[in-house]
XYZ file of N, CA and C in Angstrom:
585
model
N 110.471 79.777 95.416
C 110.066 80.981 96.110
C 111.306 81.691 96.643
N 111.219 83.002 96.737
C 112.303 83.809 97.296
C 111.984 84.217 98.731
N 113.013 84.197 99.563
C 112.926 84.660 100.946
C 114.048 85.666 101.187
N 113.878 86.471 102.247
C 114.829 87.546 102.553
C 115.074 87.605 104.056
N 116.333 87.820 104.416
C 116.711 87.922 105.828
C 118.060 88.644 105.906
N 118.380 89.139 107.065
C 119.662 89.815 107.263
C 120.088 89.679 108.719
N 121.371 89.898 108.939
C 121.929 90.043 110.297
C 121.657 88.855 111.204
N 121.925 87.655 110.698
C 121.755 86.476 111.549
C 122.800 86.448 112.667
N 123.999 86.904 112.381
C 125.056 86.993 113.393
C 125.254 85.676 114.147
N 125.390 84.572 113.404
C 125.764 83.324 114.060
C 126.985 83.561 114.944
N 127.021 82.951 116.101
C 128.145 82.968 117.046
C 128.357 84.297 117.772
N 127.514 85.301 117.566
C 127.770 86.616 118.160
C 127.267 86.652 119.612
N 128.146 86.304 120.513
C 127.805 86.159 121.928
C 127.365 87.480 122.578
N 127.919 88.600 122.129
C 127.600 89.888 122.755
C 126.153 90.329 122.527
N 125.429 89.672 121.609
C 124.026 90.021 121.370
C 123.073 89.268 122.294
N 123.576 88.291 123.027
C 122.715 87.481 123.877
C 122.159 88.293 125.040
N 120.900 88.030 125.380
C 120.278 88.689 126.526
C 120.009 90.156 126.257
N 119.929 90.920 127.318
C 119.611 92.352 127.216
C 120.840 93.155 126.815
N 120.678 93.998 125.803
C 121.716 94.945 125.418
C 121.051 96.062 124.639
N 121.761 97.138 124.421
C 121.179 98.308 123.762
C 121.166 98.212 122.239
N 121.868 97.246 121.688
C 122.022 97.206 120.235
C 121.017 96.267 119.569
N 121.063 95.010 119.929
C 120.192 94.024 119.287
C 119.974 92.847 120.233
N 119.190 93.057 121.275
C 119.011 91.998 122.281
C 118.387 90.731 121.695
N 118.949 89.600 122.081
C 118.444 88.312 121.601
C 118.094 87.432 122.806
N 116.934 86.805 122.761
C 116.413 86.088 123.935
C 116.990 84.692 124.120
N 118.312 84.582 124.188
C 118.939 83.272 124.323
C 119.994 83.312 125.415
N 120.209 82.161 126.051
C 121.225 82.044 127.100
C 122.602 81.730 126.524
N 122.623 80.987 125.405
C 123.904 80.563 124.830
C 123.910 80.786 123.319
N 125.111 80.862 122.765
C 125.280 80.980 121.322
C 124.729 79.736 120.630
N 124.947 78.574 121.219
C 124.467 77.324 120.623
C 122.938 77.334 120.502
N 122.262 77.837 121.532
C 120.803 77.931 121.502
C 120.350 78.902 120.394
N 121.013 80.039 120.288
C 120.669 81.008 119.252
C 120.917 80.423 117.859
N 122.098 79.830 117.664
C 122.432 79.255 116.364
C 121.404 78.212 115.945
N 121.016 77.344 116.884
C 120.051 76.294 116.553
C 118.693 76.881 116.205
N 118.274 77.935 116.922
C 116.989 78.566 116.615
C 116.997 79.177 115.211
N 118.104 79.794 114.829
C 118.216 80.371 113.491
C 118.077 79.295 112.412
N 118.725 78.160 112.619
C 118.641 77.054 111.656
C 117.225 76.483 111.615
N 116.639 76.257 112.779
C 115.290 75.676 112.864
C 114.264 76.577 112.193
N 114.316 77.878 112.477
C 113.352 78.817 111.896
C 113.502 78.893 110.382
N 114.724 78.924 109.904
C 114.997 78.965 108.463
C 114.398 77.726 107.792
N 114.771 76.547 108.302
C 114.360 75.304 107.642
C 112.877 74.997 107.782
N 112.196 75.665 108.701
C 110.753 75.471 108.846
C 109.978 76.061 107.668
N 110.558 77.051 106.973
C 109.848 77.696 105.861
C 110.544 77.532 104.511
N 111.852 77.352 104.499
C 112.614 77.290 103.248
C 112.771 75.836 102.807
N 112.419 75.589 101.548
C 112.593 74.258 100.958
C 113.891 74.228 100.144
N 114.309 73.051 99.777
C 115.552 72.891 99.022
C 115.527 73.664 97.702
N 114.350 73.822 97.099
C 114.236 74.500 95.805
C 114.094 76.015 95.915
N 114.011 76.546 97.135
C 113.829 77.984 97.351
C 115.166 78.716 97.298
N 115.052 80.043 97.141
C 116.221 80.926 97.169
C 116.069 81.882 98.351
N 117.146 82.048 99.111
C 117.139 82.979 100.235
C 118.229 84.018 99.999
N 117.844 85.281 100.092
C 118.789 86.388 99.985
C 119.131 86.834 101.398
N 120.386 86.608 101.790
C 120.848 87.051 103.105
C 121.593 88.359 102.908
N 121.059 89.442 103.494
C 121.547 90.787 103.190
C 122.624 91.280 104.159
N 123.541 90.415 104.482
C 124.729 90.839 105.217
C 124.771 90.433 106.679
N 126.004 90.317 107.154
C 126.324 89.967 108.535
C 125.800 88.589 108.915
N 126.340 87.601 108.235
C 125.954 86.215 108.480
C 126.430 85.737 109.851
N 127.641 86.114 110.226
C 128.202 85.597 111.478
C 129.204 86.572 112.082
N 129.434 86.388 113.370
C 130.478 87.123 114.107
C 131.196 86.103 114.985
N 132.037 85.294 114.359
C 132.753 84.248 115.083
C 133.850 84.892 115.935
N 134.046 84.415 117.166
C 135.072 85.033 118.024
C 136.493 84.874 117.493
N 136.708 83.916 116.578
C 138.045 83.732 116.016
C 138.144 84.271 114.589
N 137.191 85.079 114.197
C 137.176 85.700 112.877
C 137.380 84.652 111.788
N 138.356 84.850 110.891
C 138.531 83.955 109.747
C 138.846 82.519 110.159
N 139.445 82.335 111.321
C 139.745 80.977 111.781
C 138.464 80.204 112.071
N 137.351 80.916 112.243
C 136.078 80.265 112.526
C 135.247 79.973 111.293
N 135.799 80.202 110.108
C 135.020 80.004 108.882
C 134.466 78.590 108.764
N 135.236 77.602 109.170
C 134.772 76.217 109.117
C 133.576 75.979 110.026
N 133.602 76.592 111.211
C 132.473 76.468 112.146
C 131.206 77.083 111.551
N 131.377 78.229 110.901
C 130.234 78.902 110.282
C 129.705 78.062 109.127
N 130.599 77.557 108.291
C 130.189 76.723 107.162
C 129.395 75.509 107.644
N 129.815 74.914 108.735
C 129.111 73.747 109.280
C 127.646 74.069 109.584
N 127.387 75.272 110.088
C 126.009 75.683 110.368
C 125.260 76.047 109.098
N 125.898 76.846 108.239
C 125.228 77.338 107.040
C 124.909 76.194 106.078
N 125.722 75.155 106.073
C 125.458 74.002 105.217
C 124.159 73.294 105.615
N 123.703 73.506 106.846
C 122.458 72.892 107.309
C 121.218 73.650 106.847
N 121.388 74.852 106.312
C 120.253 75.673 105.882
C 119.753 75.216 104.519
N 118.453 75.097 104.387
C 117.847 74.677 103.118
C 117.976 75.753 102.049
N 117.945 75.322 100.793
C 117.839 76.234 99.666
C 119.162 76.753 99.136
N 119.024 77.562 98.082
C 120.147 78.289 97.506
C 120.268 79.602 98.266
N 121.480 79.946 98.665
C 121.680 81.129 99.502
C 122.479 82.175 98.724
N 121.899 83.347 98.599
C 122.541 84.485 97.948
C 123.042 85.407 99.063
N 124.342 85.547 99.164
C 124.951 86.296 100.263
C 125.431 87.665 99.789
N 124.825 88.697 100.344
C 125.245 90.069 100.088
C 126.165 90.476 101.234
N 127.301 91.045 100.887
C 128.320 91.367 101.893
C 127.845 92.455 102.852
N 127.945 92.158 104.141
C 127.674 93.138 105.185
C 128.970 93.650 105.770
N 128.888 94.565 106.694
C 130.101 95.133 107.277
C 130.886 94.131 108.128
N 130.249 93.024 108.535
C 130.963 91.994 109.297
C 131.302 90.761 108.465
N 131.067 90.819 107.160
C 131.413 89.716 106.258
C 132.636 90.129 105.450
N 133.686 89.332 105.511
C 134.889 89.680 104.745
C 134.906 88.947 103.408
N 135.649 89.484 102.482
C 135.812 88.804 101.195
C 136.520 87.467 101.386
N 137.444 87.400 102.340
C 138.147 86.141 102.618
C 137.151 85.077 103.092
N 136.194 85.483 103.916
C 135.162 84.555 104.386
C 134.301 84.069 103.221
N 133.907 84.981 102.345
C 133.109 84.595 101.179
C 133.904 83.651 100.269
N 135.199 83.920 100.109
C 136.028 83.025 99.287
C 136.091 81.630 99.911
N 136.164 81.578 101.235
C 136.185 80.287 101.933
C 134.879 79.526 101.659
N 133.750 80.207 101.793
C 132.471 79.550 101.532
C 132.384 79.080 100.079
N 132.855 79.915 99.167
C 132.806 79.547 97.752
C 133.656 78.300 97.483
N 134.828 78.249 98.066
C 135.737 77.118 97.874
C 135.178 75.830 98.473
N 134.422 75.954 99.562
C 133.899 74.780 100.271
C 132.388 74.632 100.107
N 131.844 75.171 99.036
C 130.403 75.096 98.769
C 129.954 73.633 98.777
N 129.018 73.261 99.678
C 128.587 71.862 99.748
C 127.672 71.458 98.594
N 127.165 72.438 97.857
C 126.280 72.161 96.737
C 124.907 71.680 97.165
N 124.023 71.624 96.196
C 122.673 71.127 96.420
C 122.578 69.694 95.914
N 121.505 69.022 96.238
C 121.357 67.608 95.868
C 121.348 67.401 94.354
N 120.976 68.429 93.591
C 120.943 68.300 92.124
C 122.263 68.732 91.467
N 123.281 69.012 92.283
C 124.594 69.366 91.755
C 124.845 70.851 91.571
N 123.804 71.685 91.740
C 124.004 73.134 91.605
C 124.722 73.692 92.830
N 125.308 74.881 92.651
C 125.953 75.561 93.781
C 124.907 75.961 94.815
N 125.318 75.978 96.067
C 124.446 76.421 97.154
C 124.603 77.915 97.408
N 125.813 78.428 97.216
C 126.121 79.810 97.568
C 126.383 80.681 96.334
N 125.850 81.900 96.377
C 126.145 82.938 95.393
C 126.492 84.198 96.174
N 127.378 85.021 95.636
C 127.937 86.143 96.395
C 127.782 87.471 95.656
N 127.523 88.525 96.437
C 127.351 89.878 95.896
C 128.097 90.833 96.809
N 128.977 91.619 96.227
C 129.797 92.532 97.022
C 128.992 93.701 97.593
N 128.118 94.283 96.795
C 127.395 95.486 97.227
C 125.908 95.238 97.370
N 125.318 94.564 96.416
C 123.886 94.327 96.472
C 123.416 93.569 95.248
N 122.110 93.390 95.169
C 121.494 92.698 94.046
C 120.144 93.339 93.769
N 119.589 93.045 92.609
C 118.262 93.535 92.252
C 117.394 92.332 91.928
N 116.204 92.293 92.500
C 115.226 91.258 92.165
C 113.907 91.946 91.842
N 113.083 91.237 91.083
C 111.761 91.763 90.754
C 110.714 90.745 91.175
N 109.676 91.218 91.852
C 108.500 90.410 92.145
C 107.343 91.354 92.439
N 106.151 90.855 92.268
C 104.943 91.645 92.489
C 104.976 92.961 91.691
N 105.505 92.905 90.474
C 105.572 94.060 89.570
C 106.399 95.217 90.142
N 107.330 94.897 91.034
C 108.184 95.911 91.641
C 109.642 95.495 91.539
N 110.512 96.484 91.541
C 111.947 96.244 91.567
C 112.452 96.489 92.988
N 113.231 95.552 93.496
C 113.765 95.649 94.850
C 115.283 95.689 94.798
N 115.871 96.706 95.413
C 117.309 96.758 95.609
C 117.597 96.061 96.936
N 118.437 95.061 96.888
C 118.805 94.314 98.090
C 120.194 94.759 98.513
N 120.284 95.385 99.670
C 121.554 95.925 100.162
C 121.687 95.623 101.646
N 122.901 95.698 102.146
C 123.067 95.558 103.596
C 122.650 96.852 104.290
N 123.198 97.958 103.818
C 122.877 99.257 104.411
C 121.587 99.799 103.793
N 120.763 100.499 104.573
C 119.558 101.088 103.973
C 119.920 102.157 102.949
N 119.165 102.180 101.871
C 119.307 103.215 100.841
C 118.162 104.199 101.028
N 118.462 105.461 101.085
C 117.418 106.469 101.269
C 116.902 106.884 99.901
N 115.891 106.172 99.417
C 115.356 106.385 98.081
C 114.353 107.518 98.024
N 113.735 107.825 99.144
C 112.687 108.851 99.143
C 111.448 108.332 98.431
N 110.471 109.194 98.214
C 109.238 108.755 97.540
C 109.551 108.225 96.142
N 109.095 107.020 95.861
C 109.405 106.387 94.585
C 108.429 105.245 94.365
N 107.771 105.223 93.229
C 106.779 104.190 92.958
C 107.344 102.961 92.263
N 108.608 102.986 91.862
C 109.138 101.877 91.083
C 110.239 101.082 91.767
N 110.868 101.634 92.789
C 111.993 100.963 93.443
C 111.753 100.901 94.944
N 112.015 99.734 95.503
C 111.954 99.555 96.952
C 113.293 98.983 97.416
N 113.626 99.235 98.656
C 114.899 98.773 99.207
C 114.644 97.804 100.353
N 115.175 96.591 100.220
C 115.215 95.642 101.326
C 116.635 95.673 101.858
N 116.773 95.789 103.164
C 118.097 95.969 103.764
C 118.140 95.358 105.151
N 119.290 95.450 105.769
C 119.500 95.038 107.155
C 120.279 96.117 107.875
N 121.296 95.689 108.615
C 122.305 96.527 109.255
C 121.849 97.265 110.510
N 120.655 97.814 110.543
C 120.287 98.686 111.661
C 119.512 97.944 112.752
N 119.445 96.639 112.655
C 118.871 95.756 113.674
C 117.493 96.215 114.127
N 117.320 96.560 115.379
C 115.955 96.840 115.852
C 115.547 98.310 115.666
N 116.075 98.916 114.613
C 115.669 100.271 114.224
C 115.028 100.211 112.837
N 114.356 101.281 112.484
C 113.661 101.326 111.212
C 113.886 102.666 110.530
N 114.031 102.641 109.209
C 114.098 103.876 108.431
C 112.659 104.354 108.230
N 112.345 105.601 108.562
C 110.963 106.084 108.448
C 110.555 106.453 107.023
N 110.844 105.570 106.095
C 110.496 105.760 104.689
C 109.789 104.487 104.245
N 108.616 104.620 103.660
C 107.811 103.466 103.287
C 108.475 102.490 102.350
N 109.358 102.984 101.472
C 109.998 102.114 100.482
C 111.193 101.339 101.029
N 111.586 101.596 102.264
C 112.706 100.898 102.886
C 112.161 99.897 103.903
N 112.480 98.624 103.694
C 112.025 97.591 104.620
C 113.240 96.850 105.176
N 113.360 96.888 106.484
C 114.417 96.174 107.192
C 113.987 94.713 107.315
N 114.785 93.797 106.756
C 114.445 92.375 106.793
C 115.289 91.607 107.810
N 115.981 92.319 108.684
C 116.824 91.674 109.686
C 116.031 90.782 110.623
N 116.735 89.850 111.264
C 116.058 88.915 112.173
C 115.393 89.634 113.341
N 115.888 90.813 113.680
C 115.339 91.552 114.815
C 114.752 92.897 114.389
N 114.309 92.985 113.129
C 113.778 94.243 112.593
C 112.401 94.569 113.167
N 112.151 95.841 113.461
C 110.833 96.226 113.985
C 109.710 96.044 112.970
N 110.025 96.034 111.679
C 109.009 95.848 110.650
C 108.300 94.497 110.770
N 108.928 93.529 111.405
C 108.306 92.215 111.583
C 107.013 92.323 112.404
N 106.892 93.350 113.215
C 105.671 93.554 114.011
C 104.476 93.932 113.136
N 104.716 94.335 111.884
C 103.627 94.675 110.960
C 102.926 93.439 110.393
N 103.507 92.283 110.558
C 102.910 91.053 110.041
C 101.711 90.639 110.895
N 100.722 90.081 110.256
C 99.524 89.635 110.974
C 99.848 88.497 111.928
N 100.810 87.669 111.533
C 101.190 86.506 112.334
C 102.632 86.658 112.809
N 102.860 86.506 114.104
C 104.214 86.612 114.641
C 105.047 85.406 114.206
N 106.261 85.674 113.776
C 107.149 84.617 113.303
C 108.153 84.232 114.388
N 108.554 82.971 114.425
C 109.641 82.584 115.330
C 110.915 83.356 114.986
N 111.726 83.634 115.976
C 112.969 84.372 115.780
C 113.817 83.684 114.712
N 114.282 84.478 113.743
C 115.176 83.970 112.716
C 114.495 83.470 111.461
N 113.187 83.670 111.340
C 112.477 83.199 110.155
C 112.704 84.141 108.975
N 113.176 83.628 107.848
C 113.277 84.473 106.656
C 111.890 84.923 106.200
N 111.831 86.094 105.579
C 110.562 86.668 105.130
C 110.300 86.300 103.671
N 109.080 85.852 103.388
C 108.697 85.505 102.025
C 108.349 86.765 101.240
N 108.220 86.619 99.927
C 107.795 87.747 99.087
C 106.452 88.284 99.570
N 105.520 87.396 99.914
C 104.199 87.819 100.377
C 104.300 88.597 101.689
N 105.171 88.183 102.588
C 105.349 88.898 103.858
C 106.012 90.252 103.637
N 106.922 90.338 102.678
C 107.511 91.637 102.332
C 106.405 92.572 101.849
N 105.533 92.079 100.995
C 104.419 92.879 100.491
C 103.506 93.318 101.637
N 103.239 92.420 102.572
C 102.392 92.738 103.730
C 103.023 93.848 104.577
N 104.315 93.739 104.836
C 105.023 94.765 105.616
C 104.972 96.103 104.868
N 105.266 96.065 103.584
C 105.275 97.284 102.793
C 103.920 97.981 102.819
N 102.855 97.227 102.672
C 101.512 97.814 102.648
C 101.205 98.541 103.960
N 101.649 98.006 105.086
C 101.413 98.660 106.378
C 102.354 99.850 106.546
N 103.611 99.663 106.190
C 104.606 100.717 106.430
C 104.359 101.971 105.587
N 103.859 101.816 104.400
C 103.688 102.989 103.534
C 102.516 103.869 103.940
N 101.659 103.409 104.843
C 100.495 104.209 105.274
C 100.903 105.398 106.128
């Protein structure tokens, strides 16, 4: 199964508590990081694929913190497809690629995309990008994105899959913070948003 998420921002201390950008209900970075891992692993199995649409982490030591980030990301289930966000550097992606812990069957755990990727499910084509794409009315292409945190693009074909995206409120069942969205949940959000 495929899952989608964006803007996890592991280690990003400035997002904790109340703020105008992307408030997160945690007292410490460690608490936030653990919740992200717990929520991910509650739904993602080892055989699943997760598309992370940018901004995996904001370590206070930047590239020097790559090992700390890898230690957390290695705990996440499944194959992870990482699309570069504005806070993800190519050097960081190269570090992850070099230190890929692999899966139990010997396959790679990490795959990397500089700009975006395209996937198809439910007879639709989805452009996966970090930044929202303004596609306008279109019956054949939808955009899954992140970047804008608790804001939403007022276009039905654009769905923000970030951990703090307002589109998550369209789901019938509230998800724990940091839960990746399944294909079925993307379809559910889309059906409500396009009305």
